[in-house]
Amino acid sequence: MLKGLVLSGMLITAWLVVQGVVFQVAAPRKAFASMLACFSPTVPLYLLLYWLSPADLGFLSPPLTGTDWRLGLANGLMVHVLVFLTAGLFYSHADRSITVRLLIVLAQAPRQRLTLAELQRRCGVEVLMQDRLDIMVQNGFLVARGDRFWLTAKGWIGGSIGWAARKMLRMKAI
Amino acid sequence: MRGLILAGVALALLVVGSTVALRLYRGNKEFKVFLGAFAGAVGLYAAAFWLLPADLGILPPTSREGVPAVDFGNGLLVLTLIFHGYWCFCYFSCLSPSMSVMVALRARGREGMSRAEALAIHGGGQPVDLIFQRRLPKLIQGGYVGEDGGAYRLLARGGRVASFGSLLKRLINTPVAG
């Protein structure tokens, strides 16, 4: 099992370095698509490395190599994909968090102090929704005609998932 | 394999438990419900791993990991990664302003929505929009922001979060603040 985890860990580390360079150099508009494009080759690479490398990778002790190889392969692949999805979520936290944005705006203000009106002007709902509507149009969830927005098929699926989750979970939606 | 099976069972219980707890919870700190459910699931997973036989009565010898610590750690890692995804999914589905727009548009059908109507969903045009109504009291209670003569001032704790957030934004090369 550890063989798959070690190989996945190495590939994830390499992907993070490459992705960091891509973000700095190219600043892609569709960040998740860029992440997916850079990550995708690591999946066949993982399978190839798993196939070609010895069971002990040259350094694992015998008790760590006894599990069925198919289980080790599948487990490593599952963890590999889960770590990628987690990285995507961390990107989303860093890029979209409303609370962090609010704190950064306060940190950049003179004497780190703003009135409510100033805060709302700089990171209130009008600024936020402008960004979000543009992102949703850009990512194909909405289509804009004039000043009005409609759901695309992809947006309708997203909205249905949100509707079902809100019915089930009963969290306080803003 | 034992770790993965037990992690799967713990996750299923976590989802059911947190769903029920959220329906009963009346406060506005839902993260405590999620963290509580996660702590319970980890405790249950660890206890089951400790108490149940290595083959769980069903696993063939080839499916058994030679080192229990690796099996345990692997199951815990999978449990943690999926919990994080589940937590984010719940927050995004229920609290995201973008999702609110999509849910509202779904209910409207072919009518669509103007920019002003999208703003109105979140209290745009009100003295205090809904984003601030929800977040500012939490930031004040948590010691991140203080009220200071009719204004809001960043406290040391909030400053650390802002610094870390700025660092992350520089790493992914996204505008630090609008």
mmCIF file of C-alpha atoms in Angstrom:
data_model
loop_
_atom_site.group_PDB
_atom_site.id
_atom_site.type_symbol
_atom_site.label_atom_id
_atom_site.label_comp_id
_atom_site.label_asym_id
_atom_site.label_seq_id
_atom_site.Cartn_x
_atom_site.Cartn_y
_atom_site.Cartn_z
ATOM 1 C CA MET A 1 0.000 0.000 0.000
ATOM 2 C CA LEU A 2 2.855 2.333 0.846
ATOM 3 C CA LYS A 3 4.361 2.019 -2.647
ATOM 4 C CA GLY A 4 1.316 3.681 -4.232
ATOM 5 C CA LEU A 5 1.283 6.407 -1.580
ATOM 6 C CA VAL A 6 4.990 7.166 -2.057
ATOM 7 C CA LEU A 7 4.658 7.348 -5.856
ATOM 8 C CA SER A 8 1.568 9.536 -5.550
ATOM 9 C CA GLY A 9 3.347 11.803 -3.060
ATOM 10 C CA MET A 10 6.290 12.277 -5.429
ATOM 11 C CA LEU A 11 4.032 13.069 -8.381
ATOM 12 C CA ILE A 12 1.861 15.449 -6.346
ATOM 13 C CA THR A 13 4.982 17.317 -5.200
ATOM 14 C CA ALA A 14 6.192 17.618 -8.810
ATOM 15 C CA TRP A 15 2.732 18.763 -9.960
ATOM 16 C CA LEU A 16 2.542 21.424 -7.226
ATOM 17 C CA VAL A 17 5.888 22.858 -8.344
ATOM 18 C CA VAL A 18 4.844 22.896 -12.021
ATOM 19 C CA GLN A 19 1.432 24.382 -11.149
ATOM 20 C CA GLY A 20 3.045 27.083 -9.046
ATOM 21 C CA VAL A 21 5.265 28.062 -11.991
ATOM 22 C CA VAL A 22 2.247 28.036 -14.374
ATOM 23 C CA PHE A 23 0.274 30.308 -12.017
ATOM 24 C CA GLN A 24 3.187 32.742 -11.757
ATOM 25 C CA VAL A 25 4.135 32.777 -15.435
ATOM 26 C CA ALA A 26 0.841 32.357 -17.280
ATOM 27 C CA ALA A 27 -1.786 33.514 -14.712
ATOM 28 C CA PRO A 28 -4.465 31.339 -16.375
ATOM 29 C CA ARG A 29 -8.010 32.797 -16.466
ATOM 30 C CA LYS A 30 -9.564 29.359 -15.919
ATOM 31 C CA ALA A 31 -7.547 28.220 -12.921
ATOM 32 C CA PHE A 32 -9.238 24.860 -12.356
ATOM 33 C CA ALA A 33 -8.961 23.930 -16.040
ATOM 34 C CA SER A 34 -5.260 24.766 -15.844
ATOM 35 C CA MET A 35 -4.873 22.641 -12.710
ATOM 36 C CA LEU A 36 -6.666 19.754 -14.386
ATOM 37 C CA ALA A 37 -4.532 20.062 -17.528
ATOM 38 C CA CYS A 38 -1.295 20.013 -15.524
ATOM 39 C CA PHE A 39 -2.469 17.250 -13.201
ATOM 40 C CA SER A 40 -3.924 14.867 -15.826
ATOM 41 C CA PRO A 41 -0.558 13.539 -17.095
ATOM 42 C CA THR A 42 0.356 12.476 -13.563
ATOM 43 C CA VAL A 43 -2.353 9.771 -13.623
ATOM 44 C CA PRO A 44 -0.891 7.690 -16.507
ATOM 45 C CA LEU A 45 2.557 8.503 -15.141
ATOM 46 C CA TYR A 46 1.544 7.042 -11.775
ATOM 47 C CA LEU A 47 0.249 3.867 -13.443
ATOM 48 C CA LEU A 48 3.442 3.562 -15.505
ATOM 49 C CA LEU A 49 5.723 4.126 -12.502
ATOM 50 C CA TYR A 50 3.733 1.624 -10.457
ATOM 51 C CA TRP A 51 4.078 -0.926 -13.236
ATOM 52 C CA LEU A 52 7.791 -0.375 -13.840
ATOM 53 C CA SER A 53 9.148 0.089 -10.324
ATOM 54 C CA PRO A 54 9.982 -2.788 -7.934
ATOM 55 C CA ALA A 55 7.505 -3.642 -5.146
ATOM 56 C CA ASP A 56 9.832 -2.231 -2.483
ATOM 57 C CA LEU A 57 10.861 0.847 -4.528
ATOM 58 C CA GLY A 58 14.392 -0.041 -3.506
ATOM 59 C CA PHE A 59 13.978 1.071 0.097
ATOM 60 C CA LEU A 60 10.699 -0.259 1.632
ATOM 61 C CA SER A 61 11.091 -3.029 4.190
ATOM 62 C CA PRO A 62 9.491 -6.463 3.441
ATOM 63 C CA PRO A 63 6.464 -6.062 5.805
ATOM 64 C CA LEU A 64 5.483 -2.968 3.794
ATOM 65 C CA THR A 65 5.352 -4.811 0.470
ATOM 66 C CA GLY A 66 3.137 -7.798 1.208
ATOM 67 C CA THR A 67 -0.286 -6.437 0.219
ATOM 68 C CA ASP A 68 -2.010 -7.396 -3.041
ATOM 69 C CA TRP A 69 -0.466 -5.089 -5.708
ATOM 70 C CA ARG A 70 -3.899 -4.301 -7.216
ATOM 71 C CA LEU A 71 -5.081 -2.973 -3.869
ATOM 72 C CA GLY A 72 -1.933 -0.852 -3.496
ATOM 73 C CA LEU A 73 -2.352 0.516 -7.028
ATOM 74 C CA ALA A 74 -6.040 1.399 -6.566
ATOM 75 C CA ASN A 75 -5.484 2.894 -3.112
ATOM 76 C CA GLY A 76 -2.609 5.075 -4.330
ATOM 77 C CA LEU A 77 -4.681 6.254 -7.304
ATOM 78 C CA MET A 78 -7.650 7.098 -5.081
ATOM 79 C CA VAL A 79 -5.456 9.102 -2.690
ATOM 80 C CA HIS A 80 -3.775 10.777 -5.683
ATOM 81 C CA VAL A 81 -7.129 12.030 -7.038
ATOM 82 C CA LEU A 82 -8.391 13.001 -3.570
ATOM 83 C CA VAL A 83 -5.270 15.113 -2.921
ATOM 84 C CA PHE A 84 -5.766 16.860 -6.286
ATOM 85 C CA LEU A 85 -9.402 17.660 -5.446
ATOM 86 C CA THR A 86 -8.315 18.929 -2.018
ATOM 87 C CA ALA A 87 -5.715 21.175 -3.681
ATOM 88 C CA GLY A 88 -8.477 22.515 -5.951
ATOM 89 C CA LEU A 89 -10.574 23.323 -2.896
ATOM 90 C CA PHE A 90 -7.625 25.060 -1.228
ATOM 91 C CA TYR A 91 -7.196 27.164 -4.367
ATOM 92 C CA SER A 92 -10.861 28.071 -4.108
ATOM 93 C CA HIS A 93 -10.467 28.997 -0.405
ATOM 94 C CA ALA A 94 -7.505 31.236 -1.183
ATOM 95 C CA ASP A 95 -9.057 32.869 -4.230
ATOM 96 C CA ARG A 96 -12.699 33.250 -3.235
ATOM 97 C CA SER A 97 -12.923 33.481 0.554
ATOM 98 C CA ILE A 98 -15.077 36.511 1.387
ATOM 99 C CA THR A 99 -13.860 36.650 4.991
ATOM 100 C CA VAL A 100 -10.167 36.602 4.048
ATOM 101 C CA ARG A 101 -10.780 39.308 1.446
ATOM 102 C CA LEU A 102 -12.503 41.438 4.065
ATOM 103 C CA LEU A 103 -9.572 41.029 6.478
ATOM 104 C CA ILE A 104 -7.028 41.852 3.742
ATOM 105 C CA VAL A 105 -8.953 45.005 2.821
ATOM 106 C CA LEU A 106 -8.872 46.033 6.474
ATOM 107 C CA ALA A 107 -5.133 45.236 6.692
ATOM 108 C CA GLN A 108 -4.441 47.486 3.694
ATOM 109 C CA ALA A 109 -6.519 50.402 5.009
ATOM 110 C CA PRO A 110 -4.906 53.419 6.704
ATOM 111 C CA ARG A 111 -4.467 52.548 10.408
ATOM 112 C CA GLN A 112 -6.167 49.233 9.531
ATOM 113 C CA ARG A 113 -9.533 50.828 10.209
ATOM 114 C CA LEU A 114 -12.612 51.304 7.974
ATOM 115 C CA THR A 115 -16.223 52.323 8.481
ATOM 116 C CA LEU A 116 -18.986 49.920 7.484
ATOM 117 C CA ALA A 117 -19.803 52.068 4.443
ATOM 118 C CA GLU A 118 -16.149 51.959 3.305
ATOM 119 C CA LEU A 119 -15.978 48.207 3.855
ATOM 120 C CA GLN A 120 -19.179 47.639 1.886
ATOM 121 C CA ARG A 121 -17.928 49.870 -0.942
ATOM 122 C CA ARG A 122 -14.626 47.960 -1.190
ATOM 123 C CA CYS A 123 -15.738 44.363 -0.626
ATOM 124 C CA GLY A 124 -19.511 44.398 -0.199
ATOM 125 C CA VAL A 125 -22.152 42.501 -2.082
ATOM 126 C CA GLU A 126 -22.008 44.726 -5.170
ATOM 127 C CA VAL A 127 -18.275 44.132 -5.733
ATOM 128 C CA LEU A 128 -18.608 40.459 -4.822
ATOM 129 C CA MET A 129 -21.598 39.728 -7.065
ATOM 130 C CA GLN A 130 -20.007 41.549 -9.979
ATOM 131 C CA ASP A 131 -17.031 39.161 -9.682
ATOM 132 C CA ARG A 132 -19.145 36.062 -9.140
ATOM 133 C CA LEU A 133 -21.560 36.722 -12.015
ATOM 134 C CA ASP A 134 -18.623 37.277 -14.363
ATOM 135 C CA ILE A 135 -16.943 34.059 -13.169
ATOM 136 C CA MET A 136 -20.169 32.052 -13.566
ATOM 137 C CA VAL A 137 -20.627 33.351 -17.126
ATOM 138 C CA GLN A 138 -16.963 32.662 -17.889
ATOM 139 C CA ASN A 139 -17.229 29.109 -16.521
ATOM 140 C CA GLY A 140 -20.411 28.326 -18.449
ATOM 141 C CA PHE A 141 -22.908 28.218 -15.574
ATOM 142 C CA LEU A 142 -24.807 31.332 -16.722
ATOM 143 C CA VAL A 143 -25.449 33.029 -19.983
ATOM 144 C CA ALA A 144 -25.850 36.827 -20.099
ATOM 145 C CA ARG A 145 -28.091 38.704 -22.534
ATOM 146 C CA GLY A 146 -28.105 42.410 -21.928
ATOM 147 C CA ASP A 147 -28.486 42.947 -18.199
ATOM 148 C CA ARG A 148 -30.208 39.590 -17.575
ATOM 149 C CA PHE A 149 -28.793 36.183 -16.725
ATOM 150 C CA TRP A 150 -30.103 32.682 -17.423
ATOM 151 C CA LEU A 151 -28.877 29.253 -16.366
ATOM 152 C CA THR A 152 -27.103 27.039 -18.876
ATOM 153 C CA ALA A 153 -27.661 23.249 -18.677
ATOM 154 C CA LYS A 154 -24.506 23.033 -16.521
ATOM 155 C CA GLY A 155 -25.814 25.832 -14.284
ATOM 156 C CA TRP A 156 -29.190 24.099 -13.952
ATOM 157 C CA ILE A 157 -27.461 20.925 -12.727
ATOM 158 C CA GLY A 158 -25.410 23.021 -10.267
ATOM 159 C CA GLY A 159 -28.535 24.843 -9.078
ATOM 160 C CA SER A 160 -30.385 21.539 -8.627
ATOM 161 C CA ILE A 161 -27.545 20.125 -6.530
ATOM 162 C CA GLY A 162 -27.580 23.298 -4.417
ATOM 163 C CA TRP A 163 -31.363 23.164 -4.050
ATOM 164 C CA ALA A 164 -31.240 19.509 -2.906
ATOM 165 C CA ALA A 165 -28.349 20.165 -0.498
ATOM 166 C CA ARG A 166 -30.175 23.148 1.023
ATOM 167 C CA LYS A 167 -33.316 21.043 1.492
ATOM 168 C CA MET A 168 -31.326 18.315 3.213
ATOM 169 C CA LEU A 169 -28.790 20.224 5.293
ATOM 170 C CA ARG A 170 -30.730 23.264 6.501
ATOM 171 C CA MET A 171 -27.750 25.579 6.872
ATOM 172 C CA LYS A 172 -28.421 29.305 6.922
ATOM 173 C CA ALA A 173 -28.004 30.492 3.354
ATOM 174 C CA ILE A 174 -27.023 34.116 2.852
ATOM 175 C CA MET B 1 -7.843 -2.689 3.519
ATOM 176 C CA ARG B 2 -9.164 -2.789 7.082
ATOM 177 C CA GLY B 3 -8.480 0.950 7.426
ATOM 178 C CA LEU B 4 -10.292 1.755 4.168
ATOM 179 C CA ILE B 5 -13.381 -0.266 5.093
ATOM 180 C CA LEU B 6 -13.590 1.249 8.558
ATOM 181 C CA ALA B 7 -12.998 4.737 7.139
ATOM 182 C CA GLY B 8 -15.888 4.145 4.704
ATOM 183 C CA VAL B 9 -18.206 3.141 7.546
ATOM 184 C CA ALA B 10 -17.062 6.113 9.674
ATOM 185 C CA LEU B 11 -17.674 8.491 6.733
ATOM 186 C CA ALA B 12 -21.172 7.149 6.158
ATOM 187 C CA LEU B 13 -21.976 7.699 9.842
ATOM 188 C CA LEU B 14 -20.377 11.162 9.700
ATOM 189 C CA VAL B 15 -22.598 12.209 6.786
ATOM 190 C CA VAL B 16 -25.775 10.873 8.391
ATOM 191 C CA GLY B 17 -24.853 12.262 11.828
ATOM 192 C CA SER B 18 -23.951 15.747 10.569
ATOM 193 C CA THR B 19 -27.079 15.924 8.381
ATOM 194 C CA VAL B 20 -29.299 15.107 11.360
ATOM 195 C CA ALA B 21 -27.332 17.431 13.678
ATOM 196 C CA LEU B 22 -27.601 20.325 11.205
ATOM 197 C CA ARG B 23 -31.389 19.922 11.092
ATOM 198 C CA LEU B 24 -31.516 20.136 14.887
ATOM 199 C CA TYR B 25 -28.852 22.846 15.345
ATOM 200 C CA ARG B 26 -30.253 26.347 15.947
ATOM 201 C CA GLY B 27 -27.047 28.427 16.174
ATOM 202 C CA ASN B 28 -25.057 30.022 13.369
ATOM 203 C CA LYS B 29 -21.724 28.274 13.923
ATOM 204 C CA GLU B 30 -22.294 25.268 11.718
ATOM 205 C CA PHE B 31 -18.563 24.569 11.557
ATOM 206 C CA LYS B 32 -18.792 23.283 15.131
ATOM 207 C CA VAL B 33 -21.298 20.642 13.984
ATOM 208 C CA PHE B 34 -18.936 19.522 11.218
ATOM 209 C CA LEU B 35 -15.879 19.452 13.482
ATOM 210 C CA GLY B 36 -17.835 17.569 16.143
ATOM 211 C CA ALA B 37 -19.013 15.010 13.590
ATOM 212 C CA PHE B 38 -15.457 14.620 12.281
ATOM 213 C CA ALA B 39 -14.049 14.158 15.782
ATOM 214 C CA GLY B 40 -16.722 11.539 16.483
ATOM 215 C CA ALA B 41 -15.962 9.729 13.225
ATOM 216 C CA VAL B 42 -12.209 9.680 13.934
ATOM 217 C CA GLY B 43 -12.840 8.379 17.468
ATOM 218 C CA LEU B 44 -15.135 5.677 16.134
ATOM 219 C CA TYR B 45 -12.652 4.741 13.418
ATOM 220 C CA ALA B 46 -9.759 4.489 15.887
ATOM 221 C CA ALA B 47 -11.815 2.458 18.383
ATOM 222 C CA ALA B 48 -13.029 0.050 15.690
ATOM 223 C CA PHE B 49 -9.499 -0.323 14.311
ATOM 224 C CA TRP B 50 -8.232 -1.117 17.800
ATOM 225 C CA LEU B 51 -11.038 -3.465 18.841
ATOM 226 C CA LEU B 52 -11.953 -5.403 15.688
ATOM 227 C CA PRO B 53 -9.879 -8.322 14.331
ATOM 228 C CA ALA B 54 -7.257 -7.595 11.661
ATOM 229 C CA ASP B 55 -9.255 -9.375 8.942
ATOM 230 C CA LEU B 56 -12.621 -7.978 10.101
ATOM 231 C CA GLY B 57 -13.827 -11.560 9.723
ATOM 232 C CA ILE B 58 -14.092 -11.145 5.927
ATOM 233 C CA LEU B 59 -10.758 -10.044 4.447
ATOM 234 C CA PRO B 60 -8.489 -12.546 2.657
ATOM 235 C CA PRO B 61 -4.842 -12.631 3.832
ATOM 236 C CA THR B 62 -3.551 -10.817 0.690
ATOM 237 C CA SER B 63 -5.746 -7.797 1.481
ATOM 238 C CA ARG B 64 -4.199 -7.342 4.906
ATOM 239 C CA GLU B 65 -1.542 -4.665 5.276
ATOM 240 C CA GLY B 66 1.624 -5.999 6.933
ATOM 241 C CA VAL B 67 2.111 -2.938 9.144
ATOM 242 C CA PRO B 68 -1.057 -1.902 11.036
ATOM 243 C CA ALA B 69 0.205 1.676 11.458
ATOM 244 C CA VAL B 70 0.291 2.125 7.657
ATOM 245 C CA ASP B 71 -3.212 0.678 7.332
ATOM 246 C CA PHE B 72 -4.484 2.963 10.100
ATOM 247 C CA GLY B 73 -2.757 6.060 8.694
ATOM 248 C CA ASN B 74 -4.014 5.357 5.181
ATOM 249 C CA GLY B 75 -7.611 5.018 6.368
ATOM 250 C CA LEU B 76 -7.297 8.189 8.438
ATOM 251 C CA LEU B 77 -5.862 10.094 5.457
ATOM 252 C CA VAL B 78 -8.751 9.015 3.208
ATOM 253 C CA LEU B 79 -11.271 9.839 5.949
ATOM 254 C CA THR B 80 -9.763 13.325 6.373
ATOM 255 C CA LEU B 81 -9.565 14.113 2.653
ATOM 256 C CA ILE B 82 -13.159 13.035 1.971
ATOM 257 C CA PHE B 83 -14.406 14.860 5.085
ATOM 258 C CA HIS B 84 -12.746 18.057 3.836
ATOM 259 C CA GLY B 85 -14.462 17.642 0.458
ATOM 260 C CA TYR B 86 -17.818 16.964 2.115
ATOM 261 C CA TRP B 87 -17.452 20.011 4.396
ATOM 262 C CA CYS B 88 -16.579 22.271 1.453
ATOM 263 C CA PHE B 89 -19.455 20.851 -0.585
ATOM 264 C CA CYS B 90 -21.934 21.578 2.217
ATOM 265 C CA TYR B 91 -20.664 25.129 2.742
ATOM 266 C CA PHE B 92 -20.546 25.874 -0.974
ATOM 267 C CA SER B 93 -23.997 24.394 -1.637
ATOM 268 C CA CYS B 94 -25.684 26.159 1.247
ATOM 269 C CA LEU B 95 -23.780 29.418 1.803
ATOM 270 C CA SER B 96 -22.096 30.402 -1.448
ATOM 271 C CA PRO B 97 -23.508 33.591 -3.028
ATOM 272 C CA SER B 98 -22.928 32.042 -6.470
ATOM 273 C CA MET B 99 -24.992 28.993 -5.536
ATOM 274 C CA SER B 100 -27.749 31.242 -4.168
ATOM 275 C CA VAL B 101 -28.011 32.853 -7.593
ATOM 276 C CA MET B 102 -28.136 29.476 -9.359
ATOM 277 C CA VAL B 103 -30.776 28.126 -6.960
ATOM 278 C CA ALA B 104 -32.880 31.278 -7.403
ATOM 279 C CA LEU B 105 -32.516 31.133 -11.188
ATOM 280 C CA ARG B 106 -33.546 27.470 -11.191
ATOM 281 C CA ALA B 107 -36.733 28.377 -9.311
ATOM 282 C CA ARG B 108 -37.467 31.208 -11.767
ATOM 283 C CA GLY B 109 -37.212 29.033 -14.848
ATOM 284 C CA ARG B 110 -37.216 31.025 -18.116
ATOM 285 C CA GLU B 111 -37.720 34.356 -16.412
ATOM 286 C CA GLY B 112 -33.996 34.869 -15.762
ATOM 287 C CA MET B 113 -32.580 37.450 -13.391
ATOM 288 C CA SER B 114 -31.150 40.950 -13.684
ATOM 289 C CA ARG B 115 -27.938 42.046 -11.990
ATOM 290 C CA ALA B 116 -29.978 44.173 -9.574
ATOM 291 C CA GLU B 117 -32.137 41.169 -8.623
ATOM 292 C CA ALA B 118 -29.002 39.083 -8.000
ATOM 293 C CA LEU B 119 -27.756 41.828 -5.693
ATOM 294 C CA ALA B 120 -31.115 41.979 -3.904
ATOM 295 C CA ILE B 121 -30.832 38.266 -2.966
ATOM 296 C CA HIS B 122 -27.842 39.208 -0.835
ATOM 297 C CA GLY B 123 -29.273 42.357 0.616
ATOM 298 C CA GLY B 124 -27.719 44.783 -1.881
ATOM 299 C CA GLY B 125 -29.177 48.245 -1.320
ATOM 300 C CA GLN B 126 -29.929 47.529 2.356
ATOM 301 C CA PRO B 127 -28.019 49.506 5.032
ATOM 302 C CA VAL B 128 -26.023 46.367 5.889
ATOM 303 C CA ASP B 129 -25.862 43.694 3.183
ATOM 304 C CA LEU B 130 -26.339 40.053 4.172
ATOM 305 C CA ILE B 131 -22.670 39.202 3.714
ATOM 306 C CA PHE B 132 -21.706 41.660 6.438
ATOM 307 C CA GLN B 133 -24.713 40.797 8.615
ATOM 308 C CA ARG B 134 -23.422 37.238 8.764
ATOM 309 C CA ARG B 135 -19.666 37.721 8.845
ATOM 310 C CA LEU B 136 -18.923 40.836 10.878
ATOM 311 C CA PRO B 137 -20.482 39.605 14.151
ATOM 312 C CA LYS B 138 -18.508 36.350 13.811
ATOM 313 C CA LEU B 139 -15.255 38.228 13.165
ATOM 314 C CA ILE B 140 -15.883 40.436 16.194
ATOM 315 C CA GLN B 141 -16.795 37.480 18.442
ATOM 316 C CA GLY B 142 -13.721 35.580 17.247
ATOM 317 C CA GLY B 143 -11.372 38.465 18.068
ATOM 318 C CA TYR B 144 -10.356 39.121 14.448
ATOM 319 C CA VAL B 145 -11.950 42.571 14.170
ATOM 320 C CA GLY B 146 -12.844 45.166 16.819
ATOM 321 C CA GLU B 147 -15.380 47.988 16.798
ATOM 322 C CA ASP B 148 -13.723 51.345 17.255
ATOM 323 C CA GLY B 149 -15.748 54.572 17.301
ATOM 324 C CA GLY B 150 -18.217 53.642 14.565
ATOM 325 C CA ALA B 151 -15.581 51.883 12.488
ATOM 326 C CA TYR B 152 -14.049 48.412 12.324
ATOM 327 C CA ARG B 153 -10.396 47.873 13.187
ATOM 328 C CA LEU B 154 -8.222 44.877 12.400
ATOM 329 C CA LEU B 155 -6.946 43.055 15.500
ATOM 330 C CA ALA B 156 -3.701 41.063 15.748
ATOM 331 C CA ARG B 157 -5.457 37.735 15.175
ATOM 332 C CA GLY B 158 -7.196 39.060 12.065
ATOM 333 C CA GLY B 159 -3.886 40.507 10.880
ATOM 334 C CA ARG B 160 -2.277 37.060 10.961
ATOM 335 C CA VAL B 161 -5.115 35.594 8.868
ATOM 336 C CA ALA B 162 -4.860 38.532 6.424
ATOM 337 C CA SER B 163 -1.079 37.989 6.079
ATOM 338 C CA PHE B 164 -1.523 34.282 5.457
ATOM 339 C CA GLY B 165 -4.345 34.961 2.967
ATOM 340 C CA SER B 166 -2.174 37.506 1.134
ATOM 341 C CA LEU B 167 0.667 34.979 0.951
ATOM 342 C CA LEU B 168 -1.646 32.316 -0.524
ATOM 343 C CA LYS B 169 -3.015 34.790 -3.042
ATOM 344 C CA ARG B 170 0.508 35.721 -4.132
ATOM 345 C CA LEU B 171 1.366 32.015 -4.514
ATOM 346 C CA ILE B 172 -1.581 31.427 -6.848
ATOM 347 C CA ASN B 173 -1.027 34.819 -8.484
ATOM 348 C CA THR B 174 -4.520 36.192 -7.923
ATOM 349 C CA PRO B 175 -5.328 39.807 -6.978
ATOM 350 C CA VAL B 176 -4.711 40.252 -3.252
ATOM 351 C CA ALA B 177 -7.833 42.387 -2.734
ATOM 352 C CA GLY B 178 -10.304 44.210 -4.919
#
